[in-house]
């Protein structure tokens, strides 16, 4: 599991770094957007995402270690696609300044999350459960993104 955990930790750390570089929550454009009253303060997001990335790395490693053959290959592809989608969202929202395009993308990410949780749980029940908070938070982020897109269209 050690080699697999190192690999998933590097992949999730890269995803986090790419997302952080693209995020511009202090930009004039973002500050001017109309946001819902239930949006958490900016400082909450790294407090939530850092543990979620740790859960993705550990849960992903656990699932990959338990899976074999074609199941492992499919899980590897699903995790890689999921992390790519995760990394792409901030660029679409903050860099492209497109809440609508980001909303379409995060809907695809949610489908990917469900697939990832399902495949991970099939390989290792605990691994699947470790990924549930990530899927739940992304669902919340989708509602937030949808509200921002609606308020600013």
PDB file of C-alpha atoms in Angstrom:
ATOM      1  CA  UNK A   1       0.000   0.000   0.000  1.00  0.00           C
ATOM      2  CA  UNK A   2       2.910   2.410   0.657  1.00  0.00           C
ATOM      3  CA  UNK A   3       3.792   2.854  -3.027  1.00  0.00           C
ATOM      4  CA  UNK A   4       0.139   3.256  -3.947  1.00  0.00           C
ATOM      5  CA  UNK A   5      -0.435   5.769  -1.163  1.00  0.00           C
ATOM      6  CA  UNK A   6       2.581   7.799  -2.309  1.00  0.00           C
ATOM      7  CA  UNK A   7       1.174   7.798  -5.855  1.00  0.00           C
ATOM      8  CA  UNK A   8      -2.338   8.847  -4.798  1.00  0.00           C
ATOM      9  CA  UNK A   9      -0.929  11.450  -2.401  1.00  0.00           C
ATOM     10  CA  UNK A  10       1.173  12.966  -5.198  1.00  0.00           C
ATOM     11  CA  UNK A  11      -1.797  12.935  -7.573  1.00  0.00           C
ATOM     12  CA  UNK A  12      -4.125  14.614  -5.083  1.00  0.00           C
ATOM     13  CA  UNK A  13      -1.452  17.126  -4.048  1.00  0.00           C
ATOM     14  CA  UNK A  14      -0.965  18.031  -7.711  1.00  0.00           C
ATOM     15  CA  UNK A  15      -4.735  18.419  -8.107  1.00  0.00           C
ATOM     16  CA  UNK A  16      -4.856  20.670  -5.043  1.00  0.00           C
ATOM     17  CA  UNK A  17      -1.938  22.782  -6.279  1.00  0.00           C
ATOM     18  CA  UNK A  18      -3.428  23.226  -9.751  1.00  0.00           C
ATOM     19  CA  UNK A  19      -6.777  24.195  -8.226  1.00  0.00           C
ATOM     20  CA  UNK A  20      -5.156  26.611  -5.774  1.00  0.00           C
ATOM     21  CA  UNK A  21      -3.193  28.310  -8.554  1.00  0.00           C
ATOM     22  CA  UNK A  22      -6.362  28.842 -10.582  1.00  0.00           C
ATOM     23  CA  UNK A  23      -8.500  30.058  -7.666  1.00  0.00           C
ATOM     24  CA  UNK A  24      -8.860  33.818  -7.440  1.00  0.00           C
ATOM     25  CA  UNK A  25     -11.393  34.376  -4.663  1.00  0.00           C
ATOM     26  CA  UNK A  26      -9.837  37.775  -3.947  1.00  0.00           C
ATOM     27  CA  UNK A  27     -10.219  39.011  -7.511  1.00  0.00           C
ATOM     28  CA  UNK A  28     -12.342  42.048  -8.249  1.00  0.00           C
ATOM     29  CA  UNK A  29     -14.515  39.973 -10.577  1.00  0.00           C
ATOM     30  CA  UNK A  30     -15.275  37.388  -7.884  1.00  0.00           C
ATOM     31  CA  UNK A  31     -15.863  39.952  -5.145  1.00  0.00           C
ATOM     32  CA  UNK A  32     -18.453  41.666  -7.361  1.00  0.00           C
ATOM     33  CA  UNK A  33     -20.464  38.517  -7.987  1.00  0.00           C
ATOM     34  CA  UNK A  34     -23.774  38.229  -6.198  1.00  0.00           C
ATOM     35  CA  UNK A  35     -23.515  35.234  -3.875  1.00  0.00           C
ATOM     36  CA  UNK A  36     -26.071  33.431  -1.709  1.00  0.00           C
ATOM     37  CA  UNK A  37     -26.284  34.298   1.977  1.00  0.00           C
ATOM     38  CA  UNK A  38     -25.443  30.684   2.870  1.00  0.00           C
ATOM     39  CA  UNK A  39     -22.028  30.744   1.197  1.00  0.00           C
ATOM     40  CA  UNK A  40     -19.331  29.924   3.767  1.00  0.00           C
ATOM     41  CA  UNK A  41     -16.565  32.485   4.385  1.00  0.00           C
ATOM     42  CA  UNK A  42     -13.515  32.158   2.113  1.00  0.00           C
ATOM     43  CA  UNK A  43     -11.314  30.773   4.906  1.00  0.00           C
ATOM     44  CA  UNK A  44     -13.599  27.709   5.237  1.00  0.00           C
ATOM     45  CA  UNK A  45     -12.728  26.325   1.812  1.00  0.00           C
ATOM     46  CA  UNK A  46      -9.089  25.332   2.495  1.00  0.00           C
ATOM     47  CA  UNK A  47     -10.141  24.017   5.916  1.00  0.00           C
ATOM     48  CA  UNK A  48     -12.544  21.670   4.146  1.00  0.00           C
ATOM     49  CA  UNK A  49     -10.526  20.820   1.038  1.00  0.00           C
ATOM     50  CA  UNK A  50      -7.266  19.863   2.739  1.00  0.00           C
ATOM     51  CA  UNK A  51      -8.789  16.978   4.746  1.00  0.00           C
ATOM     52  CA  UNK A  52     -10.885  15.972   1.719  1.00  0.00           C
ATOM     53  CA  UNK A  53      -7.743  15.652  -0.396  1.00  0.00           C
ATOM     54  CA  UNK A  54      -6.195  13.497   2.344  1.00  0.00           C
ATOM     55  CA  UNK A  55      -9.301  11.284   2.307  1.00  0.00           C
ATOM     56  CA  UNK A  56      -9.139  11.003  -1.498  1.00  0.00           C
ATOM     57  CA  UNK A  57      -5.464  10.002  -1.349  1.00  0.00           C
ATOM     58  CA  UNK A  58      -5.935   7.449   1.435  1.00  0.00           C
ATOM     59  CA  UNK A  59      -9.285   6.104   0.245  1.00  0.00           C
ATOM     60  CA  UNK A  60      -7.998   5.873  -3.311  1.00  0.00           C
ATOM     61  CA  UNK A  61      -4.868   4.026  -2.188  1.00  0.00           C
ATOM     62  CA  UNK A  62      -6.894   1.628  -0.046  1.00  0.00           C
ATOM     63  CA  UNK A  63      -9.248   0.835  -2.901  1.00  0.00           C
ATOM     64  CA  UNK A  64      -6.460   0.435  -5.450  1.00  0.00           C
ATOM     65  CA  UNK A  65      -4.534  -1.856  -3.097  1.00  0.00           C
ATOM     66  CA  UNK A  66      -7.599  -4.072  -2.650  1.00  0.00           C
ATOM     67  CA  UNK A  67      -8.588  -4.139  -6.325  1.00  0.00           C
ATOM     68  CA  UNK A  68      -6.977  -6.476  -8.844  1.00  0.00           C
ATOM     69  CA  UNK A  69      -6.704  -6.772 -12.604  1.00  0.00           C
ATOM     70  CA  UNK A  70      -9.402  -5.092 -14.660  1.00  0.00           C
ATOM     71  CA  UNK A  71     -11.115  -3.745 -11.531  1.00  0.00           C
ATOM     72  CA  UNK A  72      -7.895  -1.980 -10.491  1.00  0.00           C
ATOM     73  CA  UNK A  73      -7.356  -0.622 -14.014  1.00  0.00           C
ATOM     74  CA  UNK A  74     -10.907   0.780 -14.123  1.00  0.00           C
ATOM     75  CA  UNK A  75     -10.526   2.299 -10.668  1.00  0.00           C
ATOM     76  CA  UNK A  76      -7.215   3.896 -11.675  1.00  0.00           C
ATOM     77  CA  UNK A  77      -8.858   5.479 -14.734  1.00  0.00           C
ATOM     78  CA  UNK A  78     -11.843   6.678 -12.702  1.00  0.00           C
ATOM     79  CA  UNK A  79      -9.626   8.246 -10.032  1.00  0.00           C
ATOM     80  CA  UNK A  80      -7.407   9.930 -12.640  1.00  0.00           C
ATOM     81  CA  UNK A  81     -10.403  11.349 -14.531  1.00  0.00           C
ATOM     82  CA  UNK A  82     -11.966  12.486 -11.262  1.00  0.00           C
ATOM     83  CA  UNK A  83      -8.837  14.352 -10.184  1.00  0.00           C
ATOM     84  CA  UNK A  84      -8.578  15.981 -13.624  1.00  0.00           C
ATOM     85  CA  UNK A  85     -12.189  17.172 -13.336  1.00  0.00           C
ATOM     86  CA  UNK A  86     -11.520  18.391  -9.804  1.00  0.00           C
ATOM     87  CA  UNK A  87      -8.502  20.403 -10.960  1.00  0.00           C
ATOM     88  CA  UNK A  88     -10.370  21.875 -13.938  1.00  0.00           C
ATOM     89  CA  UNK A  89     -13.252  23.456 -12.020  1.00  0.00           C
ATOM     90  CA  UNK A  90     -11.355  26.456 -10.530  1.00  0.00           C
ATOM     91  CA  UNK A  91      -9.922  27.332 -13.940  1.00  0.00           C
ATOM     92  CA  UNK A  92     -13.385  27.377 -15.487  1.00  0.00           C
ATOM     93  CA  UNK A  93     -14.969  29.337 -12.650  1.00  0.00           C
ATOM     94  CA  UNK A  94     -12.213  31.798 -11.689  1.00  0.00           C
ATOM     95  CA  UNK A  95      -9.916  32.030 -14.721  1.00  0.00           C
ATOM     96  CA  UNK A  96     -12.531  31.731 -17.463  1.00  0.00           C
ATOM     97  CA  UNK A  97     -14.951  33.666 -15.221  1.00  0.00           C
ATOM     98  CA  UNK A  98     -17.728  31.354 -16.271  1.00  0.00           C
ATOM     99  CA  UNK A  99     -19.980  30.134 -13.453  1.00  0.00           C
ATOM    100  CA  UNK A 100     -22.238  28.459 -16.040  1.00  0.00           C
ATOM    101  CA  UNK A 101     -19.444  26.502 -17.693  1.00  0.00           C
ATOM    102  CA  UNK A 102     -18.087  25.592 -14.252  1.00  0.00           C
ATOM    103  CA  UNK A 103     -21.579  24.411 -13.275  1.00  0.00           C
ATOM    104  CA  UNK A 104     -21.754  22.090 -16.283  1.00  0.00           C
ATOM    105  CA  UNK A 105     -18.313  20.747 -15.407  1.00  0.00           C
ATOM    106  CA  UNK A 106     -19.074  20.195 -11.717  1.00  0.00           C
ATOM    107  CA  UNK A 107     -22.189  18.228 -12.646  1.00  0.00           C
ATOM    108  CA  UNK A 108     -19.898  15.874 -14.577  1.00  0.00           C
ATOM    109  CA  UNK A 109     -17.564  15.824 -11.546  1.00  0.00           C
ATOM    110  CA  UNK A 110     -20.494  14.764  -9.343  1.00  0.00           C
ATOM    111  CA  UNK A 111     -21.223  11.839 -11.670  1.00  0.00           C
ATOM    112  CA  UNK A 112     -17.544  10.943 -11.535  1.00  0.00           C
ATOM    113  CA  UNK A 113     -17.625  11.128  -7.721  1.00  0.00           C
ATOM    114  CA  UNK A 114     -20.518   8.686  -7.573  1.00  0.00           C
ATOM    115  CA  UNK A 115     -18.689   6.327  -9.898  1.00  0.00           C
ATOM    116  CA  UNK A 116     -15.512   6.640  -7.823  1.00  0.00           C
ATOM    117  CA  UNK A 117     -17.326   5.966  -4.533  1.00  0.00           C
ATOM    118  CA  UNK A 118     -19.112   2.960  -6.045  1.00  0.00           C
ATOM    119  CA  UNK A 119     -15.956   1.434  -7.545  1.00  0.00           C
ATOM    120  CA  UNK A 120     -13.896   2.105  -4.418  1.00  0.00           C
ATOM    121  CA  UNK A 121     -16.561   0.560  -2.176  1.00  0.00           C
ATOM    122  CA  UNK A 122     -16.678  -2.518  -4.382  1.00  0.00           C
ATOM    123  CA  UNK A 123     -12.935  -2.968  -3.857  1.00  0.00           C
ATOM    124  CA  UNK A 124     -12.906  -1.970  -0.166  1.00  0.00           C
ATOM    125  CA  UNK A 125     -15.976  -0.826   1.761  1.00  0.00           C
ATOM    126  CA  UNK A 126     -13.969   1.497   4.033  1.00  0.00           C
ATOM    127  CA  UNK A 127     -12.317   3.125   1.010  1.00  0.00           C
ATOM    128  CA  UNK A 128     -15.724   3.894  -0.455  1.00  0.00           C
ATOM    129  CA  UNK A 129     -16.920   5.377   2.832  1.00  0.00           C
ATOM    130  CA  UNK A 130     -13.794   7.555   3.027  1.00  0.00           C
ATOM    131  CA  UNK A 131     -14.754   9.134  -0.310  1.00  0.00           C
ATOM    132  CA  UNK A 132     -18.342   9.986   0.683  1.00  0.00           C
ATOM    133  CA  UNK A 133     -17.458  13.331   2.374  1.00  0.00           C
ATOM    134  CA  UNK A 134     -15.756  14.442  -0.874  1.00  0.00           C
ATOM    135  CA  UNK A 135     -18.855  13.572  -2.893  1.00  0.00           C
ATOM    136  CA  UNK A 136     -21.070  15.333  -0.345  1.00  0.00           C
ATOM    137  CA  UNK A 137     -18.966  18.509  -0.325  1.00  0.00           C
ATOM    138  CA  UNK A 138     -18.895  18.602  -4.103  1.00  0.00           C
ATOM    139  CA  UNK A 139     -22.685  18.311  -4.071  1.00  0.00           C
ATOM    140  CA  UNK A 140     -22.802  21.355  -1.788  1.00  0.00           C
ATOM    141  CA  UNK A 141     -20.351  23.158  -4.085  1.00  0.00           C
ATOM    142  CA  UNK A 142     -22.656  22.380  -7.010  1.00  0.00           C
ATOM    143  CA  UNK A 143     -25.589  24.040  -5.251  1.00  0.00           C
ATOM    144  CA  UNK A 144     -23.400  27.040  -4.468  1.00  0.00           C
ATOM    145  CA  UNK A 145     -22.144  27.228  -8.060  1.00  0.00           C
ATOM    146  CA  UNK A 146     -25.720  26.960  -9.371  1.00  0.00           C
ATOM    147  CA  UNK A 147     -26.882  29.770  -7.106  1.00  0.00           C
ATOM    148  CA  UNK A 148     -24.028  32.038  -8.197  1.00  0.00           C
ATOM    149  CA  UNK A 149     -24.704  31.238 -11.881  1.00  0.00           C
ATOM    150  CA  UNK A 150     -28.406  32.014 -11.424  1.00  0.00           C
ATOM    151  CA  UNK A 151     -27.829  35.243  -9.475  1.00  0.00           C
ATOM    152  CA  UNK A 152     -25.338  36.550 -12.029  1.00  0.00           C
ATOM    153  CA  UNK A 153     -26.925  35.608 -15.354  1.00  0.00           C
TER     154      UNK A 153
END
